[in-house]
XYZ file of C-alpha atoms in Angstrom:
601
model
C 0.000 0.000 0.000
C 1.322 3.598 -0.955
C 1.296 6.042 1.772
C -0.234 9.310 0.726
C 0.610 10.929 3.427
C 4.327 11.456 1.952
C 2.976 12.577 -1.635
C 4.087 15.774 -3.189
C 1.518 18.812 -3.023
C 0.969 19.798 -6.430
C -0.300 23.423 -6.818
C -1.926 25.298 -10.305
C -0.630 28.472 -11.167
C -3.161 30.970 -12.207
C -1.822 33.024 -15.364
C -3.544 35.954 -14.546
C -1.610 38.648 -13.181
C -2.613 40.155 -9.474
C -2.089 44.319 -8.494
C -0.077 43.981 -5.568
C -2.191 46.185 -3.462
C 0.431 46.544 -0.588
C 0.331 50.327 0.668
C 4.036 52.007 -0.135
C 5.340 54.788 2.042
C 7.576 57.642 0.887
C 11.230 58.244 1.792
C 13.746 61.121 1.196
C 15.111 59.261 -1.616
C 13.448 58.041 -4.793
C 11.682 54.803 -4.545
C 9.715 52.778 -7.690
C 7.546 49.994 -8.116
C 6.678 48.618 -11.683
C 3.143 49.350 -12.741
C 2.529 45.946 -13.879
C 4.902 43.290 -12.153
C 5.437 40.785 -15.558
C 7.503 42.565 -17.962
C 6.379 43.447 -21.656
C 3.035 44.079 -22.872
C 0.307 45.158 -20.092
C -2.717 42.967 -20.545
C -5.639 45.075 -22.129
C -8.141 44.155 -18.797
C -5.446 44.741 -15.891
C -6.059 47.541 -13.541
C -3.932 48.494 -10.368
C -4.502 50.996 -7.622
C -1.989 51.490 -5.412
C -1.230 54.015 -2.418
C 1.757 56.283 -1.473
C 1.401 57.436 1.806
C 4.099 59.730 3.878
C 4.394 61.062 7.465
C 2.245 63.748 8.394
C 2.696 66.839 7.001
C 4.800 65.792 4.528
C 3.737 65.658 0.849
C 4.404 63.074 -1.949
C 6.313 63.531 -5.315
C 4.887 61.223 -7.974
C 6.621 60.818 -11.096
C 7.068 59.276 -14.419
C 10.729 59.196 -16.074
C 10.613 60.149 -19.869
C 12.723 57.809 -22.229
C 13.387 56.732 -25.783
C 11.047 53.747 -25.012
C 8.566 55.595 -23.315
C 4.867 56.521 -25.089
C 1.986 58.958 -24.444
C -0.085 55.789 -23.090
C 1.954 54.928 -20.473
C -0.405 57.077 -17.822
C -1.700 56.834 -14.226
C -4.584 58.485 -12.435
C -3.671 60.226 -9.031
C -6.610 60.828 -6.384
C -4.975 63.556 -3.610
C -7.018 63.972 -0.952
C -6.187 66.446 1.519
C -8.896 67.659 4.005
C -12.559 67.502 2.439
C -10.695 68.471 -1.064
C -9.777 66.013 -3.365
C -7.687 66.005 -7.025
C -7.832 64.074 -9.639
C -4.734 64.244 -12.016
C -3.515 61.940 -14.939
C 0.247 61.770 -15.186
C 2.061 60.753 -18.714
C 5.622 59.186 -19.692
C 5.580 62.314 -21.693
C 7.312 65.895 -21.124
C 5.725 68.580 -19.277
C 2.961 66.105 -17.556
C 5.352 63.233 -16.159
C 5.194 65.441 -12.641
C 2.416 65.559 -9.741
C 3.102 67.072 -6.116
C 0.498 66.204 -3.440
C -1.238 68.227 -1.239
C -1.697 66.114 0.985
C -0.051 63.137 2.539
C -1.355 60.284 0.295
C -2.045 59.523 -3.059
C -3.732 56.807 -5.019
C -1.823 55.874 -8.398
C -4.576 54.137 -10.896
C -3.727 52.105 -13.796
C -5.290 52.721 -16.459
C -4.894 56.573 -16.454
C -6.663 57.022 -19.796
C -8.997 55.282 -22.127
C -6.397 53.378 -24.547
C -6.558 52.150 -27.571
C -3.358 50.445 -28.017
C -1.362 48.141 -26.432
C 1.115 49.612 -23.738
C 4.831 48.229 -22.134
C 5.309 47.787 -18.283
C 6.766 51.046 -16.702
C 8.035 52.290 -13.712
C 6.058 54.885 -11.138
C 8.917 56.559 -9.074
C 8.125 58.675 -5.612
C 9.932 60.276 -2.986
C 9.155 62.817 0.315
C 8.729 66.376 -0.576
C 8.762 68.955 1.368
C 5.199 71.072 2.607
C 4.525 73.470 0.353
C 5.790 76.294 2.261
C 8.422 78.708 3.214
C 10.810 75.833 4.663
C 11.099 75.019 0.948
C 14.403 76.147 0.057
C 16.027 77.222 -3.757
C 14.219 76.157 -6.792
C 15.244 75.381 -10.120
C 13.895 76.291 -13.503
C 14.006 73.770 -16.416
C 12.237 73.615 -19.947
C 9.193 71.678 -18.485
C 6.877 74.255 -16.766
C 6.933 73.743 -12.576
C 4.914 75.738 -10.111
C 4.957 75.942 -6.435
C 2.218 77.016 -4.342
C 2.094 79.957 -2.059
C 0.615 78.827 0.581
C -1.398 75.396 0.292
C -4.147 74.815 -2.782
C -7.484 76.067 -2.650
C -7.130 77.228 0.968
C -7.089 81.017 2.002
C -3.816 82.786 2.837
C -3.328 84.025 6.246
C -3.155 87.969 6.933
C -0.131 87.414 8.475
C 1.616 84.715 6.092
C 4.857 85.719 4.326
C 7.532 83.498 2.403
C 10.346 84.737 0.165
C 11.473 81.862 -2.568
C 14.728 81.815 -4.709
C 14.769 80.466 -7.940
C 17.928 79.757 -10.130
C 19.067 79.004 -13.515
C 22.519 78.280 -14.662
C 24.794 81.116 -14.757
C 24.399 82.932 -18.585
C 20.480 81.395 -18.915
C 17.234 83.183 -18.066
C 13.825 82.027 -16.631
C 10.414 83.355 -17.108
C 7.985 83.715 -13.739
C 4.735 84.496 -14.354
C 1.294 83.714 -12.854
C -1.526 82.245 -14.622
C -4.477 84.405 -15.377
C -8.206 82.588 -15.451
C -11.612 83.420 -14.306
C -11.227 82.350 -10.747
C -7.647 84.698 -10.771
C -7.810 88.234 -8.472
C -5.812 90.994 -9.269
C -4.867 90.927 -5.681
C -2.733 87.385 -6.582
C 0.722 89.309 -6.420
C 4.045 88.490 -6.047
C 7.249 90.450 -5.803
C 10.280 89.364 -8.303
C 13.747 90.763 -7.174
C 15.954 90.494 -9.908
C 19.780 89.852 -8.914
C 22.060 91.397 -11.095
C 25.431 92.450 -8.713
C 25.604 94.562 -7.681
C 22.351 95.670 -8.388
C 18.695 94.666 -7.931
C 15.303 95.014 -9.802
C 12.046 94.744 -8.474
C 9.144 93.977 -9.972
C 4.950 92.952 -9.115
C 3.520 90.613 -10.844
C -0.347 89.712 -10.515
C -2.877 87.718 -11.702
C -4.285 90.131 -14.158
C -3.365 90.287 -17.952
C -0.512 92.577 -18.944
C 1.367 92.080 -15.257
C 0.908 88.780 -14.952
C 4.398 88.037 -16.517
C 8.369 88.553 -15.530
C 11.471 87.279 -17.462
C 15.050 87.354 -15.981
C 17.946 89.489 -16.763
C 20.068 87.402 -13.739
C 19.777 83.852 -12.940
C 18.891 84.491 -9.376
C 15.368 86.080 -8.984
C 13.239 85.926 -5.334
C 9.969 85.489 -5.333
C 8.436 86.906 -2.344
C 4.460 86.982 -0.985
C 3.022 89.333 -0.607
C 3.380 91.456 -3.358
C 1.543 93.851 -2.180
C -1.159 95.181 0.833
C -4.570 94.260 0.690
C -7.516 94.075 3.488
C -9.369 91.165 2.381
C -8.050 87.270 2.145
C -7.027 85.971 -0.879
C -6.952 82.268 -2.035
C -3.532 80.582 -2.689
C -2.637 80.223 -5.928
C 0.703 79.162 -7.938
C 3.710 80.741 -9.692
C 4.504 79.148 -12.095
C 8.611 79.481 -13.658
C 10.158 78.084 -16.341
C 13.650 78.078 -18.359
C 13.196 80.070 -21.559
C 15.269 80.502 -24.915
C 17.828 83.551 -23.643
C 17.293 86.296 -26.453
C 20.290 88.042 -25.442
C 22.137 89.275 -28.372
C 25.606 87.709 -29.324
C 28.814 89.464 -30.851
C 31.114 87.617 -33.276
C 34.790 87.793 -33.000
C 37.815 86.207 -34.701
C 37.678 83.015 -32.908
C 35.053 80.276 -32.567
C 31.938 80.580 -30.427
C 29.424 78.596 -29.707
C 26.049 78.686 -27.847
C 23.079 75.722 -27.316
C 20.271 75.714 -29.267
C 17.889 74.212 -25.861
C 19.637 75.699 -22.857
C 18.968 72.430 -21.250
C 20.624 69.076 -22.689
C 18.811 65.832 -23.730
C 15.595 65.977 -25.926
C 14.280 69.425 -27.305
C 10.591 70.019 -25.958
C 8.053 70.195 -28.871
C 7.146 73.576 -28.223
C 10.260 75.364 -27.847
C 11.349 78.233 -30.202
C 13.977 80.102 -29.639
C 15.669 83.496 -31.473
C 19.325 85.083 -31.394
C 20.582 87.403 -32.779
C 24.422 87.420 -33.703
C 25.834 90.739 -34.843
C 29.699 92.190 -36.305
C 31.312 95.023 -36.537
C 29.906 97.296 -39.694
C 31.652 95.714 -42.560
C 32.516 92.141 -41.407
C 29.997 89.282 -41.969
C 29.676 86.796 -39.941
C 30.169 82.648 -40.588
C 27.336 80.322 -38.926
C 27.307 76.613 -38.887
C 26.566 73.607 -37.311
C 29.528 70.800 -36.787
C 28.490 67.139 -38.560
C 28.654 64.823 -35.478
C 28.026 60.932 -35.378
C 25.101 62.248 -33.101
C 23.497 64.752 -35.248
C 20.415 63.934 -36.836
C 19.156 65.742 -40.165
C 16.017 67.334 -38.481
C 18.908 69.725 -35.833
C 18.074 72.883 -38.006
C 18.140 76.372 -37.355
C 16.624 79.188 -40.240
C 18.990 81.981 -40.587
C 17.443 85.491 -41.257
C 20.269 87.793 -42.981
C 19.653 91.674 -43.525
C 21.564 93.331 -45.974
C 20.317 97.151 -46.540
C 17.281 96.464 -47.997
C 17.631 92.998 -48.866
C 16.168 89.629 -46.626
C 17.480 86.102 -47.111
C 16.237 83.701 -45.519
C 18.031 80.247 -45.799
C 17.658 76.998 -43.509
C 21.506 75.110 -41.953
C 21.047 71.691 -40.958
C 24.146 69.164 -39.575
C 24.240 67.150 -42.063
C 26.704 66.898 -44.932
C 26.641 69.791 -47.357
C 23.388 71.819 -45.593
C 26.005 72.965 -42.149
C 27.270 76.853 -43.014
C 26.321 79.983 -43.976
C 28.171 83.111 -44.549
C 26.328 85.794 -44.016
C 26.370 88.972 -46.185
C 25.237 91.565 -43.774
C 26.909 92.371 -39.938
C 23.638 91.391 -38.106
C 21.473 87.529 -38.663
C 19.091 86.114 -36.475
C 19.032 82.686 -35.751
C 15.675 80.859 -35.205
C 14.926 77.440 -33.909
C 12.873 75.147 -35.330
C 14.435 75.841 -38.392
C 11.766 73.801 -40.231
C 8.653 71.714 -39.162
C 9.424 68.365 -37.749
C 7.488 65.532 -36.995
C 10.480 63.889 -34.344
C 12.063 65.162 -31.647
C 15.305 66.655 -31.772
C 18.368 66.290 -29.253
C 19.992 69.758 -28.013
C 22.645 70.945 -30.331
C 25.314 73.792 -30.671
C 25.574 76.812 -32.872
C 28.910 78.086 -33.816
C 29.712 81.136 -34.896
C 32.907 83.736 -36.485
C 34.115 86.643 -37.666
C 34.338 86.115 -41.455
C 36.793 89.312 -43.223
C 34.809 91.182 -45.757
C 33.924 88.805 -49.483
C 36.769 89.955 -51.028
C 40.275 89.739 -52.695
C 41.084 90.587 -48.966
C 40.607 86.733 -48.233
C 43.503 84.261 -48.265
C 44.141 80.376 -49.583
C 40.974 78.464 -49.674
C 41.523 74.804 -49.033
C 39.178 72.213 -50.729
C 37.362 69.448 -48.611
C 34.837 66.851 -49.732
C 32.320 69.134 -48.513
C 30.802 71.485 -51.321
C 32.051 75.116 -50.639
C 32.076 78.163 -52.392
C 33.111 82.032 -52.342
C 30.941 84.957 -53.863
C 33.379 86.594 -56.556
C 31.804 90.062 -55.470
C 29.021 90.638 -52.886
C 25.982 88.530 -52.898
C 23.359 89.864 -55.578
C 25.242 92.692 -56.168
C 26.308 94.156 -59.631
C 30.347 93.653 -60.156
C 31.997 96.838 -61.116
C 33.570 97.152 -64.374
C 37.128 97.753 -62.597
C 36.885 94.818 -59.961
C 39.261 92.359 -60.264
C 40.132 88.981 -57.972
C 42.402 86.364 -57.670
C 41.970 83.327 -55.324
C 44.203 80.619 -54.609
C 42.785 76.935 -53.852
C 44.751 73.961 -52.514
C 44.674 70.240 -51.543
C 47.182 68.559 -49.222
C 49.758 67.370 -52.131
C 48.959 64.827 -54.321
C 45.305 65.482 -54.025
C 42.773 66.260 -56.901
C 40.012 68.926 -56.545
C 37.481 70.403 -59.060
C 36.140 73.585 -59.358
C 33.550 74.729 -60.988
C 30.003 77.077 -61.705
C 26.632 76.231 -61.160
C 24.106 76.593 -64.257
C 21.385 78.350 -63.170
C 18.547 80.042 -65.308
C 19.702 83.585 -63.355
C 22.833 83.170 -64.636
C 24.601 84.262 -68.068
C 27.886 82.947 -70.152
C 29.900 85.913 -68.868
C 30.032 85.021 -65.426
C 33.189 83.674 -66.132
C 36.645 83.017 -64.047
C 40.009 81.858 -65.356
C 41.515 78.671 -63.631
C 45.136 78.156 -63.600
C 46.894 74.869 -62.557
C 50.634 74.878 -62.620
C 51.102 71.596 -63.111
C 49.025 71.353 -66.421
C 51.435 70.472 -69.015
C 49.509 72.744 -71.759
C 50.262 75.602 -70.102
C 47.287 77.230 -70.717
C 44.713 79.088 -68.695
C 41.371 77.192 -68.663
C 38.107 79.883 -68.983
C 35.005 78.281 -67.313
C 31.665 79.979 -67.094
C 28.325 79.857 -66.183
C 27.264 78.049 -69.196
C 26.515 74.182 -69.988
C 29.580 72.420 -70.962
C 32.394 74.939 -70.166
C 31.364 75.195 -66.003
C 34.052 73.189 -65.119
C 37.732 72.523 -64.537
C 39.461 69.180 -62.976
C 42.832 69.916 -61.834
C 45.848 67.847 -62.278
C 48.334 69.911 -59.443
C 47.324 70.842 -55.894
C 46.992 74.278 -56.095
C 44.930 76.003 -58.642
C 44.278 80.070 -59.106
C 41.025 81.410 -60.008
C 41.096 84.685 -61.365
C 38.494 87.209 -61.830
C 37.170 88.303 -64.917
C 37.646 85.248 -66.492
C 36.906 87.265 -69.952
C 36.286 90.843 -70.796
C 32.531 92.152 -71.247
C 31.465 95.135 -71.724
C 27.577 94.546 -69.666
C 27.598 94.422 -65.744
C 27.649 91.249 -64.280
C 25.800 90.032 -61.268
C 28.027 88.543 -58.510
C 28.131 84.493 -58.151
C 29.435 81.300 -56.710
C 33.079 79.753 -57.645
C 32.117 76.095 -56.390
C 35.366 73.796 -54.953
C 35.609 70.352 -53.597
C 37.797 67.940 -52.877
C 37.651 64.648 -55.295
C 39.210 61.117 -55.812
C 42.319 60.970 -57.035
C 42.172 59.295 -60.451
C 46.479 59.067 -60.773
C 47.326 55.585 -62.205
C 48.902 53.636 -59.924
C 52.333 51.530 -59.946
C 52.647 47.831 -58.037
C 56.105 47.880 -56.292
C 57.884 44.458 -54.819
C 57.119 46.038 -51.356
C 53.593 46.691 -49.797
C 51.674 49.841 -50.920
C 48.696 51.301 -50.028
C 46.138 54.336 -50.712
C 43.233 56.040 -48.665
C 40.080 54.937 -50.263
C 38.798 58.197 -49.117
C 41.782 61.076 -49.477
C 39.905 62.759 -45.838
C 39.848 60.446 -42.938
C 36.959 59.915 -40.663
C 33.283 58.905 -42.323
C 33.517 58.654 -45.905
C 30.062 60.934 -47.631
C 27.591 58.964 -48.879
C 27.677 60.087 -52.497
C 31.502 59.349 -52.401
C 32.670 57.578 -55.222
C 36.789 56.682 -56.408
C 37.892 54.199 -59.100
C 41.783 53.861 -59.104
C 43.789 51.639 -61.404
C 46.554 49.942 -60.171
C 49.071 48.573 -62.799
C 52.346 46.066 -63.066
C 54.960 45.425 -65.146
C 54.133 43.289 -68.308
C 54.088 39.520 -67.341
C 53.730 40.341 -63.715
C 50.300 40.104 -61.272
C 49.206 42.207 -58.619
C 47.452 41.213 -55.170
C 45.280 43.850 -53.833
C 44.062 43.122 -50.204
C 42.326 44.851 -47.237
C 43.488 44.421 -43.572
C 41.249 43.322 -41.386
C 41.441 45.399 -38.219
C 39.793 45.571 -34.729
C 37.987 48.575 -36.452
C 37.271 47.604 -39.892
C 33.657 46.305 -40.750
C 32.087 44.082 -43.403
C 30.892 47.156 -45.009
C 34.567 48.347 -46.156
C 34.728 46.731 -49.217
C 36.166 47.496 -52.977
C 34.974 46.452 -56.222
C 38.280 45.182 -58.364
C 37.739 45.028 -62.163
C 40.610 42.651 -63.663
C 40.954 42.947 -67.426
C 43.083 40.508 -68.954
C 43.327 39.684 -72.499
C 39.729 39.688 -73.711
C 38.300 38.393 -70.155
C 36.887 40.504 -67.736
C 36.691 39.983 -63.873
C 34.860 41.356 -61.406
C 35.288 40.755 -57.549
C 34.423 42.083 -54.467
C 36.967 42.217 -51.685
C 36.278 43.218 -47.975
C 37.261 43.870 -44.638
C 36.534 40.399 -43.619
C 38.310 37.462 -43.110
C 38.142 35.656 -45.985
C 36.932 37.932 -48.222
C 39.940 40.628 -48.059
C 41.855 39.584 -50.863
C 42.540 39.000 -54.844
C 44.961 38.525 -56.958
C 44.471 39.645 -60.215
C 45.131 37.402 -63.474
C 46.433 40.155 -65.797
C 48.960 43.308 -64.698
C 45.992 45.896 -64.381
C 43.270 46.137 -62.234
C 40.500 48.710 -61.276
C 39.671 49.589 -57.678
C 36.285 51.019 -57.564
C 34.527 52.314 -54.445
C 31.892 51.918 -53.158
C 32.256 47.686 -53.628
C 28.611 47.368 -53.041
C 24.914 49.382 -51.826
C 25.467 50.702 -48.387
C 23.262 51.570 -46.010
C 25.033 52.568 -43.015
C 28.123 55.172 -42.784
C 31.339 54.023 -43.595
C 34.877 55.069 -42.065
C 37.755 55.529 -44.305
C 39.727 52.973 -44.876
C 42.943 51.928 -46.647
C 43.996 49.501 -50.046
C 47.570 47.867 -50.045
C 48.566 46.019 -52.817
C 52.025 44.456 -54.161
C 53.499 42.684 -56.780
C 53.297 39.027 -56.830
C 54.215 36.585 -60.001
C 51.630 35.809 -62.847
C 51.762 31.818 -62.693
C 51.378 31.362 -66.468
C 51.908 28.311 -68.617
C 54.416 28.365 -71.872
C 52.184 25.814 -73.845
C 53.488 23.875 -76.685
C 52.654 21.095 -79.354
C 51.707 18.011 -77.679
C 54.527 16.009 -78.956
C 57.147 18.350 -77.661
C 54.728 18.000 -74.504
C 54.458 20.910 -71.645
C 57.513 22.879 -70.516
């Protein structure tokens, strides 16, 4: 007989997921629980309540963090009860309504916060002890997202007798708006006092609940907030005053050397509604260079629109960090810089605007040097007629043994004589090359390092509207020579991320008789995306291979002495770094046939 007595207890898991209900109690430092407690997707019929309670007295922070991950579903309800009174708030994993203070000394957090239509992930509901609401409250600090504090408790009348005095702070150089919010149940008695630090003076100024005064912004980044802002006999209801970091409008100066200031005084993710205007001025005469610097971080939506006044003259142009789109030079000593520089539909990460002195547009300016990025000079002033007497001459280099073109843009605006003359010293005809703005003769391709452009490229007799002399860096086409020791190039002649509409073919050549082998290295940094497309002609066969940064893959040798090196090897769709090609003679293994009865040397 089996004794049953000794069995195993077997138990059945439920699969549906229980609320803890346990009540949680606040502490000086931040504390979280996880709305739901399995990971992932929240089942659609789940529902939690759960309540934060602290000492009494003491009131509750409740707070959602805002990521990458997070969405606009990913809500609570709060119920605050304090007294008879009780709010109702819905808090979001979304900025400017991640925040709730209590009034009181509990809270209830609800999940669901909102009707939802779509499915939402697990997420965390952080809390922590704040402070009452009152004068023991020390310095406060202003950020993009909107905060308040209350002057005296919510909804309750302030004492005759009740004063407080509140600091609030901003990073030295940055402002802050405080203002108070006008609405129908607002009293033009609401009124507090701003003191303004600026050492070693002060400025004071009331602000009220009524529209027109209801508003301060900072010169310092100190201001005090004190209550009352002024006398009156009767009691007025507590109400909130409200401060926030704002754009700072103050206007910048240019000088020889770079500057730089932050789009979003405040790092991390751009809030949706920010805007934000500077304006950068010169000295009368100089113009001014604004860009933005091309970072593995920058995104193509970090964009600022650049308003440039020139006597009576507007341009308007957008910058962007991204390849090509990053600079503007302005023609005029004053341009305003305005964020959003376009309308976006994702947010944007804080970014830097840097700007110089640039000397006057003219023959003034020294060596140019050509990069792969598209850049140009005006030959006179921007949309300005050229005098008949005007003449220029601009040098433009590469670092030696580089190629560079420059060249005009065909526009409908623009006629055959805007012309320049292009000298390279190293052309063998010795002859100065004319290009214009005109199809067919708009470009030059040098063969030296250093070319001069010269202004007027011809003689006319007709004024000539100013224009563009394009340059840019480009791949060196120079035949190469196989050597008995290792050789290489730079795929790309500029280190660092090669553009995307980069493309080089070089040809690599041997001795009659002899092979080459052309091979990649394979490095701790190299990726499967650095890869060449050879081209090995020999006799009337053709071969084509690709050869990459990847073991196995990162070499050829070719059957005839000549190959082609083409890059890119294949479609990319990611950025690739620089990288380089070695190659080196090696024998061409070739038979000597002969008539089968003499049989095969």
């Amino acid at each position: 007989m089996v004794n049953t007595s000794i069995l195993p207890v077997t138990f059945t898991l439920s699969s549906t997921i229980v609320c803890d209900t346990t009540q949680l109690t606040a502490r000086e430092n931040e504390l979280y629980y996880d709305v739901c407690p399995q990971p992932g997707p929240i089942p659609a019929n789940f529902k939690c309540n759960r309540t934060v309670v602290a000492n009494s007295g003491r009131s509750i922070q409740v707070y959602l963090k805002v990521f990458q991950t997070s969405g606009k579903d990913q809500c609570v309800q709060l119920i605050d009860a304090f007294n008879s009174s009780r709010i109702t708030e819905v808090i979001c994993a979304q900025s400017g309504q991640e925040l709730y203070q209590s009034v009181g000394s509990s809270v209830s957090v609800m999940y669901p916060g909102k009707q939802m239509n779509t499915q939402v992930n697990s997420f965390q509901i952080y809390y922590m002890l704040m402070p009452i609401v009152d004068c023991n409250t020390t310095q406060l600090t202003a950020l993009l997202v909107e905060q308040y504090y209350e002057v005296y408790a919510q909804r309750r009348k302030v004492s005759t007798d009740f004063e407080c005095e509140r600091a609030i702070l901003v990073t030295e150089g940055q402002k802050m708006q405080v203002y108070l919010k006008v609405s129908n149940a607002s009293s033009a008695d609401q009124c507090v006092q701003v003191t303004d630090q600026i050492y070693p003076y002060q400025i004071s100024r009331v602000i009220c609940a009524q529209s027109g005064q209801e508003l301060y912004q900072s010169i310092g980044s100190v201001v005090t907030v004190t209550y009352p802002g002024k006398r009156t006999s009767g009691r007025i209801t507590s109400f909130q005053v409200f401060y926030l970091l704002i754009c700072d409008t103050t206007q910048l100066t240019a000088r020889e050397n770079e500057l730089y200031y932050d789009v979003c005084p405040q790092p991390g993710p751009i809030p949706a509604n920010f805007q934000c205007n500077r304006t950068i001025v010169a000295d009368p005469g100089r113009s001014i260079l604004i860009y933005l610097k091309v970072l593995e971080t920058s995104g193509k939506d970090q964009c600022v629109q650049l308003i440039d006044a020139f006597n009576s003259s507007r341009i308007t142009e957008v910058i962007c960090a991204q390849s090509g789109q990053e600079l503007y030079q302005s023609v005029g000593s004053s341009a305003s810089v305005m964020y959003p520089g376009k309308q976006m539909n994702t947010q944007v990460n804080s970014f830097q605007i840097y700007y110089m002195l640039m000397p006057i547009i003219n023959c003034n300016t020294t060596q140019l040097t050509a990069v792969f990025d598209e850049q140009y000079y005006e030959v006179y002033a921007r949309r300005r007629n050229i005098p008949n007497n005007f003449e220029c001459k601009r040098t433009i280099s590469v670092t030696e043994g580089q190629k560079m073109k420059v060249y005009l843009k065909v526009f409908q605006a623009f006629n055959a004589d805007q012309c320049v003359q292009v000298t390279d010293p190293l052309d063998s005809s010795q002859t100065d090359h004319v290009i214009c703005a005109q199809s067919g003769q708009e470009l030059y391709q040098s063969i030296g390092s250093v070319v001069t452009v010269t202004y007027p490229g011809k003689r006319t007799s007709g004024r000539i509207t100013s224009f563009q002399v394009f340059y840019l860096l480009i791949c060196d086409t120079t035949q190469l020579t196989a050597r008995e020791n290792e050789l290489y190039y730079d795929v790309c002649p500029q280190p660092g991320p090669i553009p995307a509409n980069f493309k080089c073919n070089s040809t690599i050549v041997a001795d009659p008789g002899r092979s080459i082998q052309v091979y990649l290295k394979v490095l701790e940094t190299s990726t499967t995306d650095q890869c060449v497309q050879l081209i090995d002609v020999f006799d009337s066969s053709r071969i084509t291979e690709v050869i990459c940064a990847q073991s196995g893959q990162e070499l050829y040798q070719s059957t005839g002495s000549s190959v082609s090196v083409m890059y890119p090897g294949k479609q990319l769709n990611t950025q690739v770094n620089s990288f380089q090609v070695y190659y080196t003679l090696s024998e061409l293994f070739l038979f000597d046939y002969v008539s089968d009865d003499e049989g095969i040397n």
